Coordinates of C-alpha atoms and ligand atoms in Angstrom, one line a residue:
X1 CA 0.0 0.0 0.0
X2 CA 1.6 3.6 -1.2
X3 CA 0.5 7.0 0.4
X4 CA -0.1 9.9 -1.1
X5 CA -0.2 13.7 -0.4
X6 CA -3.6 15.5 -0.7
X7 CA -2.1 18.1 -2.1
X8 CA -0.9 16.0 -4.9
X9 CA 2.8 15.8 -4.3
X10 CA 4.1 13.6 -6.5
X11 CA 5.9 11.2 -4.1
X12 CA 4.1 8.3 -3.0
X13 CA 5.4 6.5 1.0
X14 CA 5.3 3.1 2.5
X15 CA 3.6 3.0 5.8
X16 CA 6.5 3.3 8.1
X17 CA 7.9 6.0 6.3
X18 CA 4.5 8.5 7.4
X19 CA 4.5 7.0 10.4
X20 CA 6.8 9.0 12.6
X21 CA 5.8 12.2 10.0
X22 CA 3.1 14.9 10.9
X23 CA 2.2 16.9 7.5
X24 CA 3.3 15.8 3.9
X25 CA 6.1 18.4 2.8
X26 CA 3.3 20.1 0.5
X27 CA 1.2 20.8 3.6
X28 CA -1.2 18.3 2.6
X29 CA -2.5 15.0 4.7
X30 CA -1.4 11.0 3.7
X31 CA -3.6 8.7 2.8
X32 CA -3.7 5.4 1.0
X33 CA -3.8 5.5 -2.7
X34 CA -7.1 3.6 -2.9
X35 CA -9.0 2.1 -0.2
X36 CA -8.9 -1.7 0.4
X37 CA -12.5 -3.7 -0.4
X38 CA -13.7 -5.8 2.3
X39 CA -16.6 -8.2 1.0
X40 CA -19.7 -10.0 2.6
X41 CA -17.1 -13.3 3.1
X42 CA -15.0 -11.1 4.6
X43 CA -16.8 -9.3 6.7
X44 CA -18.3 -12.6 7.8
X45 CA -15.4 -14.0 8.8
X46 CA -13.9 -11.1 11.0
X47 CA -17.5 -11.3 12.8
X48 CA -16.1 -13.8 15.9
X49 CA -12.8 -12.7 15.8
X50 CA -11.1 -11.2 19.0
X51 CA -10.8 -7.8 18.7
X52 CA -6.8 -7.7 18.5
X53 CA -7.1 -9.8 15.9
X54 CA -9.6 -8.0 14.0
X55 CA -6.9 -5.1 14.4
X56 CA -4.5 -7.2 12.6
X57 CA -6.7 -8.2 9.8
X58 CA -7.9 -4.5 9.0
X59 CA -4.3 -3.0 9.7
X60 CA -2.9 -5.3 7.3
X61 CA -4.9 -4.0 4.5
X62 CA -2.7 -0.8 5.1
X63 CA 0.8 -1.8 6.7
X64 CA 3.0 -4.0 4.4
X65 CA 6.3 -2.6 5.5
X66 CA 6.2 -4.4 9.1
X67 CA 6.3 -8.2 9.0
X68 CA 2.9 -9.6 9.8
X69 CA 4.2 -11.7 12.7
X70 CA 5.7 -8.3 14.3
X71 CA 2.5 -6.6 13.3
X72 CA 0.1 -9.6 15.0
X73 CA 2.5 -9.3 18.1
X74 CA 1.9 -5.5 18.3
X75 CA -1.8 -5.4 17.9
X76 CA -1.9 -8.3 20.9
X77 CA 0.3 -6.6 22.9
X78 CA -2.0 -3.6 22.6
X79 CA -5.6 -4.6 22.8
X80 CA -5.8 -6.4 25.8
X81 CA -8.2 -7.1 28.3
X82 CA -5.8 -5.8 31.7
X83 CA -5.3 -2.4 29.9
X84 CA -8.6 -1.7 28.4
X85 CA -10.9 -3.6 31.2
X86 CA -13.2 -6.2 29.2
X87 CA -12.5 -8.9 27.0
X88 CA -14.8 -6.6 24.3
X89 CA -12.3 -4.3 24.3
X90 CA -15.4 -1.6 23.1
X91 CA -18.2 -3.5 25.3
X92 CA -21.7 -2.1 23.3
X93 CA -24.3 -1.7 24.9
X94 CA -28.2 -1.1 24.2
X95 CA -29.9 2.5 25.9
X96 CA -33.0 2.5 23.9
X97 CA -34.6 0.9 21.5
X98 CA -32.0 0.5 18.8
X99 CA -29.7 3.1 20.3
X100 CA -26.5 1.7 21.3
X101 CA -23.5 3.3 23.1
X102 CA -20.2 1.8 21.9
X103 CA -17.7 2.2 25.2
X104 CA -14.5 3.5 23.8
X105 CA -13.0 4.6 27.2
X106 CA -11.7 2.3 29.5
X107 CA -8.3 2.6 28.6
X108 CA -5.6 3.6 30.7
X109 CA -6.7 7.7 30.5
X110 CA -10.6 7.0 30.2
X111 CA -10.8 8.9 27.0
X112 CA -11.0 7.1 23.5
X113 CA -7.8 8.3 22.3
X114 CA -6.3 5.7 24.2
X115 CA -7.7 3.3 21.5
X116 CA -5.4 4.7 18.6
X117 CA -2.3 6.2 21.4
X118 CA -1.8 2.7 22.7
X119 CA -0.9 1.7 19.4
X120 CA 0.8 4.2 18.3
X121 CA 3.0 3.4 21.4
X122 CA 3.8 0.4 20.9
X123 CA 4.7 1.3 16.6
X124 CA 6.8 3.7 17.4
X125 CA 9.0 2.1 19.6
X126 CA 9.2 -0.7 17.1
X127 CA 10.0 1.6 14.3
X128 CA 12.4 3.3 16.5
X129 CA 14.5 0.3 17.4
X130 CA 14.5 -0.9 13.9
X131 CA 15.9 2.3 13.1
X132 CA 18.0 2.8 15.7
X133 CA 16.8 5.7 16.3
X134 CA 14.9 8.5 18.8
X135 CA 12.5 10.4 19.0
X136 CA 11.5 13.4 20.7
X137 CA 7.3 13.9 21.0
X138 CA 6.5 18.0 21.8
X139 CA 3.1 18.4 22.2
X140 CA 0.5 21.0 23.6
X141 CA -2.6 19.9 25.3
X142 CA -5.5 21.0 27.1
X143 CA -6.5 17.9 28.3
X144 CA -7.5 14.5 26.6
X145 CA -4.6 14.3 23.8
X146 CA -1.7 15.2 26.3
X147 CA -2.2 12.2 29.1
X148 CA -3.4 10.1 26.2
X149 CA 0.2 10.7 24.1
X150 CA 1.7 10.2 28.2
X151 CA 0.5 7.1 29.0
X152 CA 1.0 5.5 25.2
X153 CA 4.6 6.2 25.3
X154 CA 5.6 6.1 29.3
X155 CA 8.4 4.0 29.5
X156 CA 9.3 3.6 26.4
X157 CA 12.5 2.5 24.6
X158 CA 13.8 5.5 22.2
X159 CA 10.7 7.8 22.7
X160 CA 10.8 11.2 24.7
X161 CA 7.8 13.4 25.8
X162 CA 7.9 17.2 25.9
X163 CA 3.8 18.0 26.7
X164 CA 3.2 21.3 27.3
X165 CA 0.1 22.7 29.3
X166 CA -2.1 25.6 30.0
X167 CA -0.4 26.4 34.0
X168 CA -3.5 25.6 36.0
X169 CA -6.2 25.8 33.2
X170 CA -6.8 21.9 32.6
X171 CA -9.1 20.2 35.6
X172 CA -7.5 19.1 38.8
X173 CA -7.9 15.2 37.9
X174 CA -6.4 15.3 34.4
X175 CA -3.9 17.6 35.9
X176 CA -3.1 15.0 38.8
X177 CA -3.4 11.9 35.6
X178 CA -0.5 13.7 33.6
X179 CA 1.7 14.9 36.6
X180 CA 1.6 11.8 38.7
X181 CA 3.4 9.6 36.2
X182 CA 7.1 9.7 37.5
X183 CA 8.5 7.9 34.3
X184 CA 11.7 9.4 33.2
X185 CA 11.3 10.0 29.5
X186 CA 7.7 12.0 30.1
X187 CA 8.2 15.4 30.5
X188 CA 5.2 17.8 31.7
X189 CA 5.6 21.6 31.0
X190 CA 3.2 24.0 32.9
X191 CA 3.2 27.1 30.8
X192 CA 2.4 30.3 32.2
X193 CA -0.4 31.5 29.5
X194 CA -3.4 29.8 27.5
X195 CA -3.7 26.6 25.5
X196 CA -2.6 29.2 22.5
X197 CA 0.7 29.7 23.5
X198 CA 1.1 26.4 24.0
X199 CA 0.9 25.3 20.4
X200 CA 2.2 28.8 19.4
X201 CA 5.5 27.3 21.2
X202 CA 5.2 23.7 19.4
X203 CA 4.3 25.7 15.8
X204 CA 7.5 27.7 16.4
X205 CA 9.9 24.9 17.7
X206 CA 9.2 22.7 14.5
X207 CA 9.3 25.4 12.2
X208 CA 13.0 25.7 13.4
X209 CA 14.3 23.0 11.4
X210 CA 17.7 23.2 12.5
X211 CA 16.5 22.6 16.4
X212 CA 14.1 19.9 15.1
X213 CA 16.9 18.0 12.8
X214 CA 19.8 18.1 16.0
X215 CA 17.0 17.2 18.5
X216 CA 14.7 14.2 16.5
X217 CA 11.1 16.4 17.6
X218 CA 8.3 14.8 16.6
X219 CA 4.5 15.1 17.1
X220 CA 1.4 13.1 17.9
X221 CA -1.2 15.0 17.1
X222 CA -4.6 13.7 15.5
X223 CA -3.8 14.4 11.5
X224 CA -1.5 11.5 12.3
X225 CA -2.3 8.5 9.9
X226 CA -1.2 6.0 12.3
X227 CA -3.8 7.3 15.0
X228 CA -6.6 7.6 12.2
X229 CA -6.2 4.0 10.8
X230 CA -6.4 2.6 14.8
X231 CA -9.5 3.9 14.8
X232 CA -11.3 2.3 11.9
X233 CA -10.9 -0.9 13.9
X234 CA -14.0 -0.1 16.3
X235 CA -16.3 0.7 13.6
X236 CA -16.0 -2.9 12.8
X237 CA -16.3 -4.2 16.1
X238 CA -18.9 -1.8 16.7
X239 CA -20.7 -3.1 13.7
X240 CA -20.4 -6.8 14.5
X241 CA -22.2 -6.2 18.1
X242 CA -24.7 -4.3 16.8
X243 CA -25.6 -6.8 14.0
X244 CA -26.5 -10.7 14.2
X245 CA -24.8 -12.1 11.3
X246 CA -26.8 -10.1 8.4
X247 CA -25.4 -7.4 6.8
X248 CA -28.1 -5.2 7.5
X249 CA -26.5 -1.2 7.8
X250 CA -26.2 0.7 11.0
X251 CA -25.5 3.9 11.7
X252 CA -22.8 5.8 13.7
X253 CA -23.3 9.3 15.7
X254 CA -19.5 10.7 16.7
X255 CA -18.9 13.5 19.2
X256 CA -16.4 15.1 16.8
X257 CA -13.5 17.8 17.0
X258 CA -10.7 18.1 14.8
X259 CA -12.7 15.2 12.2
X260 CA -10.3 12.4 13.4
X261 CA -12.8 9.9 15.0
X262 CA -15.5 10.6 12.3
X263 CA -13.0 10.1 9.4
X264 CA -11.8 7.0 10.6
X265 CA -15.4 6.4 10.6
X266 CA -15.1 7.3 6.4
X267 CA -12.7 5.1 5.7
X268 CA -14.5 2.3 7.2
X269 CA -17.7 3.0 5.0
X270 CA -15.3 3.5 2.1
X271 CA -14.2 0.1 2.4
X272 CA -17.4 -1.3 2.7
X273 CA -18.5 -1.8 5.9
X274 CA -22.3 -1.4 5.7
X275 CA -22.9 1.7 6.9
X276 CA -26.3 3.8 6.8
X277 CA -25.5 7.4 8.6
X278 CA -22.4 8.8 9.9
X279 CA -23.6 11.9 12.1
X280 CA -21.2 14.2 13.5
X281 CA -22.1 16.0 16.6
X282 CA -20.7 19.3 17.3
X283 CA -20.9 21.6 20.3
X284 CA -21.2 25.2 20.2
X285 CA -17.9 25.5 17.9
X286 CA -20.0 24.2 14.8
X287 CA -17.8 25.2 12.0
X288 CA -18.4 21.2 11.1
X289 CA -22.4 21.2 11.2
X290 CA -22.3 24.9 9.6
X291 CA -20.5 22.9 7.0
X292 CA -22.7 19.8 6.8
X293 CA -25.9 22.1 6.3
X294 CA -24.8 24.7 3.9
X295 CA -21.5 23.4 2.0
X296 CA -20.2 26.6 3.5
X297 CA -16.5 26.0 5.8
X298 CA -15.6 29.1 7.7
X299 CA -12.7 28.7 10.0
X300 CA -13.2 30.5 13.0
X301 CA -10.7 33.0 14.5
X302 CA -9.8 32.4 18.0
X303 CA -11.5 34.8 19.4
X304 CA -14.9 33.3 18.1
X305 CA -13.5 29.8 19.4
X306 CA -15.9 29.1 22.5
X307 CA -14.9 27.6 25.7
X308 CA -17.7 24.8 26.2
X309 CA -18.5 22.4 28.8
X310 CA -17.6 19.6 26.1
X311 CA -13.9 21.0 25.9
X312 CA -12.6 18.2 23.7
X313 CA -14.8 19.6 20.5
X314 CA -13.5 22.9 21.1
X315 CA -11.7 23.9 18.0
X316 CA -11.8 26.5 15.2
X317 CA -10.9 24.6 12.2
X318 CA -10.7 20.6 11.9
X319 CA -7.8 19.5 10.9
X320 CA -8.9 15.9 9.3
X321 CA -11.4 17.6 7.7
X322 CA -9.4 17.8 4.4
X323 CA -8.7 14.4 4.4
X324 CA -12.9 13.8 3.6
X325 CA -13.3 16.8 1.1
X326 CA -10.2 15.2 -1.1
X327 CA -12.7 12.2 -1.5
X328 CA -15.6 14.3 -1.5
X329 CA -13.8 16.3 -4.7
X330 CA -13.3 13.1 -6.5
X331 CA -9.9 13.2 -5.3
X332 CA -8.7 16.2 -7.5
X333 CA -6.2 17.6 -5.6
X334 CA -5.6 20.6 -7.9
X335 CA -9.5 21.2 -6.7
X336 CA -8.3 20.2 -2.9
X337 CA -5.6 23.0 -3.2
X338 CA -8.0 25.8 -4.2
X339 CA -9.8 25.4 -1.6
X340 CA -7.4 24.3 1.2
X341 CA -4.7 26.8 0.2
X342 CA -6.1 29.4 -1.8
X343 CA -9.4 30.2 -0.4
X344 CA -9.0 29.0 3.1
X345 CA -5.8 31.2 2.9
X346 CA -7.0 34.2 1.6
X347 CA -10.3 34.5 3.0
X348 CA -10.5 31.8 5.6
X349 CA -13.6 29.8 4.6
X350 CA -15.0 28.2 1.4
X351 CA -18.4 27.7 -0.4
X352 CA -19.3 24.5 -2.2
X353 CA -22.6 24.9 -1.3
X354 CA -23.7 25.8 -5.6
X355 CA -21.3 22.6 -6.4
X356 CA -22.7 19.0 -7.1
X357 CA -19.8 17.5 -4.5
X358 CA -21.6 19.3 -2.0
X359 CA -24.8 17.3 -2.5
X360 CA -22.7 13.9 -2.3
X361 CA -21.4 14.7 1.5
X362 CA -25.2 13.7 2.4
X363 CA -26.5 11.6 -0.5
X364 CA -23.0 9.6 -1.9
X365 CA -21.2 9.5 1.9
X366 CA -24.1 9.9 4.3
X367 CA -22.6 12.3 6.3
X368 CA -25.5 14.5 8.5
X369 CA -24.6 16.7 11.4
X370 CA -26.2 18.6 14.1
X371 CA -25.3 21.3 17.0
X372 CA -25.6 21.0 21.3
X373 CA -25.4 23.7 23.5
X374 CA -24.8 23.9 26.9
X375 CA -27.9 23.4 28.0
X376 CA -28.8 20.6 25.7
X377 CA -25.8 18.6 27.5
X378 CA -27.1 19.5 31.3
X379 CA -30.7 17.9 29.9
X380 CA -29.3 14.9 28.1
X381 CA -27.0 14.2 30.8
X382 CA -30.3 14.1 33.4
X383 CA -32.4 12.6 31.5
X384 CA -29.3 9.5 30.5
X385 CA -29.6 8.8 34.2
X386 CA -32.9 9.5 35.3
X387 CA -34.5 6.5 32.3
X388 CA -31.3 4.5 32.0
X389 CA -29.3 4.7 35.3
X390 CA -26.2 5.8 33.1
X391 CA -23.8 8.3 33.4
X392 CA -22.7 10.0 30.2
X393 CA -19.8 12.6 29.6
X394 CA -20.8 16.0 28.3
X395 CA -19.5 15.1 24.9
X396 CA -21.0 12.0 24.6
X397 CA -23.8 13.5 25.4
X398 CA -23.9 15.7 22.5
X399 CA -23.5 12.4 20.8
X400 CA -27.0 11.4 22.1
X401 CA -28.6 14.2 21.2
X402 CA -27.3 14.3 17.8
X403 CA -28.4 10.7 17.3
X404 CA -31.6 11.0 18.8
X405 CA -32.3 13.5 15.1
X406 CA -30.9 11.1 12.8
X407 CA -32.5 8.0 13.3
X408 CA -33.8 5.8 10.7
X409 CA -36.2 2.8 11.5
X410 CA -34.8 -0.3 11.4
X411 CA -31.4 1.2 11.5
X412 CA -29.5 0.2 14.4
X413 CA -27.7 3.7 16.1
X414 CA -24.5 3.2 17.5
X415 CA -23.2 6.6 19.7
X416 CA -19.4 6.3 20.3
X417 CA -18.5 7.1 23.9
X418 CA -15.8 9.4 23.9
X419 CA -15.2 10.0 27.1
X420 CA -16.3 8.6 30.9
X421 CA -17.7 11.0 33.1
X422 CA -15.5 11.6 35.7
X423 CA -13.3 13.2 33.2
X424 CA -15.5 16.1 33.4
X425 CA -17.0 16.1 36.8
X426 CA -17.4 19.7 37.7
X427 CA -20.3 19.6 34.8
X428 CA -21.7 16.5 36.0
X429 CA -22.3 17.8 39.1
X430 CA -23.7 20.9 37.8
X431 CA -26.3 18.5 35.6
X432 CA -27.2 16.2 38.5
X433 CA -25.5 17.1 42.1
X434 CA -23.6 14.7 42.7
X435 CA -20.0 13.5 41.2
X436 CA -19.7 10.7 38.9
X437 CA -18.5 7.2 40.3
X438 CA -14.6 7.1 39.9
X439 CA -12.4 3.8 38.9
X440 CA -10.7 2.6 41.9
X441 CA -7.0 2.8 40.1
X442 CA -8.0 6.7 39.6
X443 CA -8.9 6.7 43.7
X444 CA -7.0 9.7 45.3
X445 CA -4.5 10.6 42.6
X446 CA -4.8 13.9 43.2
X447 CA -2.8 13.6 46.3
X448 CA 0.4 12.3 44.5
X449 CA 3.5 13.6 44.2
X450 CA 3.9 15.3 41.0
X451 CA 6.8 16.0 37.8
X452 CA 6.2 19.0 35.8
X453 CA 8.7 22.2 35.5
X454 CA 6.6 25.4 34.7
X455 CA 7.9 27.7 32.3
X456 CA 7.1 31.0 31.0
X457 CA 5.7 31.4 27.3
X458 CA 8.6 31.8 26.0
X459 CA 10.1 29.5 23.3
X460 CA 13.7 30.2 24.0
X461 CA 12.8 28.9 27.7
X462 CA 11.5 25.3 26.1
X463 CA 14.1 25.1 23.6
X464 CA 16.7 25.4 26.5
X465 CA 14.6 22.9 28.4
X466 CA 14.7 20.2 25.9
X467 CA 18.4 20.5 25.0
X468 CA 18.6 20.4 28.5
X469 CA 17.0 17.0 29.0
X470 CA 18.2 14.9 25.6
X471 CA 21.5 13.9 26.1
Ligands
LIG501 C1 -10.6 14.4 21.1 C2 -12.0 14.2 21.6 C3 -13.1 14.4 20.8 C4 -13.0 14.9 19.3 O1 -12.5 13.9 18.5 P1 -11.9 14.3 17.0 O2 -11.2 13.1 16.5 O3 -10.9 15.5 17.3 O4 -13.1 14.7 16.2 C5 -14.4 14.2 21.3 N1 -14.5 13.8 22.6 C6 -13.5 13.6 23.4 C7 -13.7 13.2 24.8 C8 -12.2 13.8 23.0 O5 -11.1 13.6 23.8

């Protein structure tokens, strides 16, 4: 399988070789040159499988640079029971009639990013000691991606973190679940400022290549193949609980960000998996439904970029979204780059809303979309618990509410669980009174000791840092 640029640079890349890469040097995204067709025999006979396994099978499709013996080992190694807490791996489980919620956070950090980190983990240290080589990870987090990138790569041989943070801005438990860890190569980095000039400081250490060519800096974030590809995995499994051996469609409702989850999501329709609806769910920031009902993208500035009580979704332009549009343009990326570079560029938006693609996102991809405020995720959060007895996160819970307008009869719903709810318990609390239930391994960690050096914004200060601590 070769990998190409959105952008259409001419150079096509083995897996490996985009693995430990962010962008494509044209600015664009990677993705496979065609995507692999799974049929009705195939799908049938993943149906039983385990879900490491299924991993292997579906990663396989896409990897053919890593020996499928190493590749088998890496998946088991990664999806197991002890590190994501039930055989299922993504346990599903029925709320409603024909609504499902697919559990994607049990991992180590309770968030789904786990699902794709984990693995990522364990690939890069492969890759790394096949190469003999390091690298460093910089990163800037306000919350979910940060512990998630911590506890994938704690410990491990070759790999570095640098995480920088928003000094006392992220919530006391994901503070105390980032600077509890104690492992040598994780490094936490309290900034004195916002999450801005947090990835103001990442933006302008990688842009000096010099620093990042003498010091091996590398990132993690979500436009990372790798992570995407890790998370087309649970759309299968999903599908296969929510089925009984027909191959009847469902549909999938995804509490969606910077487009990474829901993509994945894309790929797995694009290579067949039978499915009806894919919904995204946005909060406030909406640039994605504004998109999804009028074929209109307008990147917000970051002054319109709202501060929600679903502060995983909180972002002014998506950053996998190009990744759908080059399919959605038939895959013309002379088209991609007049929108993606020209227009975006110049005026910060773009209208396909007069232009046949636009018609497809709904009728060819089955992409539909809605919008939750804060409000709507204090009443869906009450009401989960008041008829079902469950406890939702605030972003799953605009999940729920987006679901709840897409349904088709007949069509099973499956709402991906982003999240679990003590996560977020200060809004929890404000929905219901009371704080959500918290797993016993998570019991008092805010009383540990903690690693982190806080620094001023300055990216002189975390350049001297890092030299500082690679030797
Ligand atoms: C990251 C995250 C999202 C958004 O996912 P994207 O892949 O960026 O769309 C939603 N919910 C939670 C809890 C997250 O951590």
């Amino acid at each position: 399988m070769n990998y190409l640029s959105t952008r259409g640079h001419p150079d096509r890349k083995r897996f490996c070789e985009i693995l430990l890469e962010g962008l494509a040097p044209d600015g664009g995204l990677y993705l496979p040159e065609h995507y692999p067709q799974v049929d009705t025999a195939t799908l049938a006979k993943w149906r039983d499988l385990p879900y490491a396994e299924l991993a292997f099978e579906i990663l396989s499709l896409y990897i053919d640079d890593i020996p499928p013996a190493d590749l088998k080992a890496i998946c088991a190694k990664t999806y197991t029971h002890e590190v994501f807490g039930s055989e299922e791996i993504v346990p599903l489980r029925e709320l409603e009639d024909g609504v499902y919620l697919e559990a994607l956070s049990n991992g180590p950090t309770l968030a789904f990013k786990d699902m794709a980190m984990q693995l990522l983990g364990n690939l890069f240290e492969y890759e790394l000691a096949r190469r003999g080589a390091e690298l460093n990870i910089l990163g800037a987090t306000s919350g979910d991606t940060g512990s998630a990138a911590e506890y994938a790569m704690r410990g491990k041989k070759g790999v570095r973190v640098f995480m920088t943070s928003p000094d006392g801005r992220m919530s006391p438990f994901q503070q105390a679940q980032m600077f509890s860890l104690q492992d040598e190569n994780i490094h936490n980095i309290a900034i004195t400022g916002v999450f801005d000039d947090c990835q103001d400081i990442v933006k302008a250490v990688s842009n000096d290549l010099g620093f990042k060519r003498k010091y091996r800096i590398g990132t993690v974030n979500s436009i990372n193949w790798a992570r995407l590809l890790a998370q087309v995995v649970y759309y299968f499994a999903g599908y296969f609980q929510a089925t009984a051996g027909n191959d009847k469609p469902v549909s999938f409702t995804v509490p969606s960000g910077n487009f990474g989850n829901v993509c994945a999501g894309h790929v797995a329709r694009m290579m067949g998996l039978p499915i009806h609806t894919l919904v995204v769910a946005t909060n406030e920031n909406d640039v994605l439904d504004e998109f999804f009902r009028t074929g209109i993208y307008r990147v917000r500035a970051a002054a319109d970029t709202h501060e929600t009580s679903s502060p995983s979704m909180d972002i002014s332009k998506a950053s996998n979204f190009e990744r759908f549009v080059f399919d959605l343009v038939g895959r013309d990326a002379g088209k991609l780059r007049s929108l993606f570079v020209d227009e975006l560029g110049s005026q910060a938006r773009f209208d396909l809303s007069g232009e046949p693609a636009f018609k497809q996102a709904a009728e060819r991809f089955g992409f539909k979309s809605s919008r939750s405020t804060h409000a709507d995720r204090l009443a869906t959060i009450r009401d989960t618990e008041k008829r079902f007895a469950t406890l939702v996160d605030p972003h799953t819970a605009d999940g729920l509410k987006a679901a709840r307008e897409h349904l088709t009869p007949g069509v099973p719903m499956v709402v991906l669980e982003t999240a679990l709810p003590i996560k977020f318990a200060a809004t929890l609390v404000e929905a219901l009174g009371h704080e959500p239930a918290r797993p016993a391994r998570f019991e008092g960690i805010e009383a540990l000791p903690k690693r982190v050096v806080k620094l001023p914004a300055d990216v002189e200060a975390v350049k001297a840092y890092i030299a500082q601590n690679c030797d």
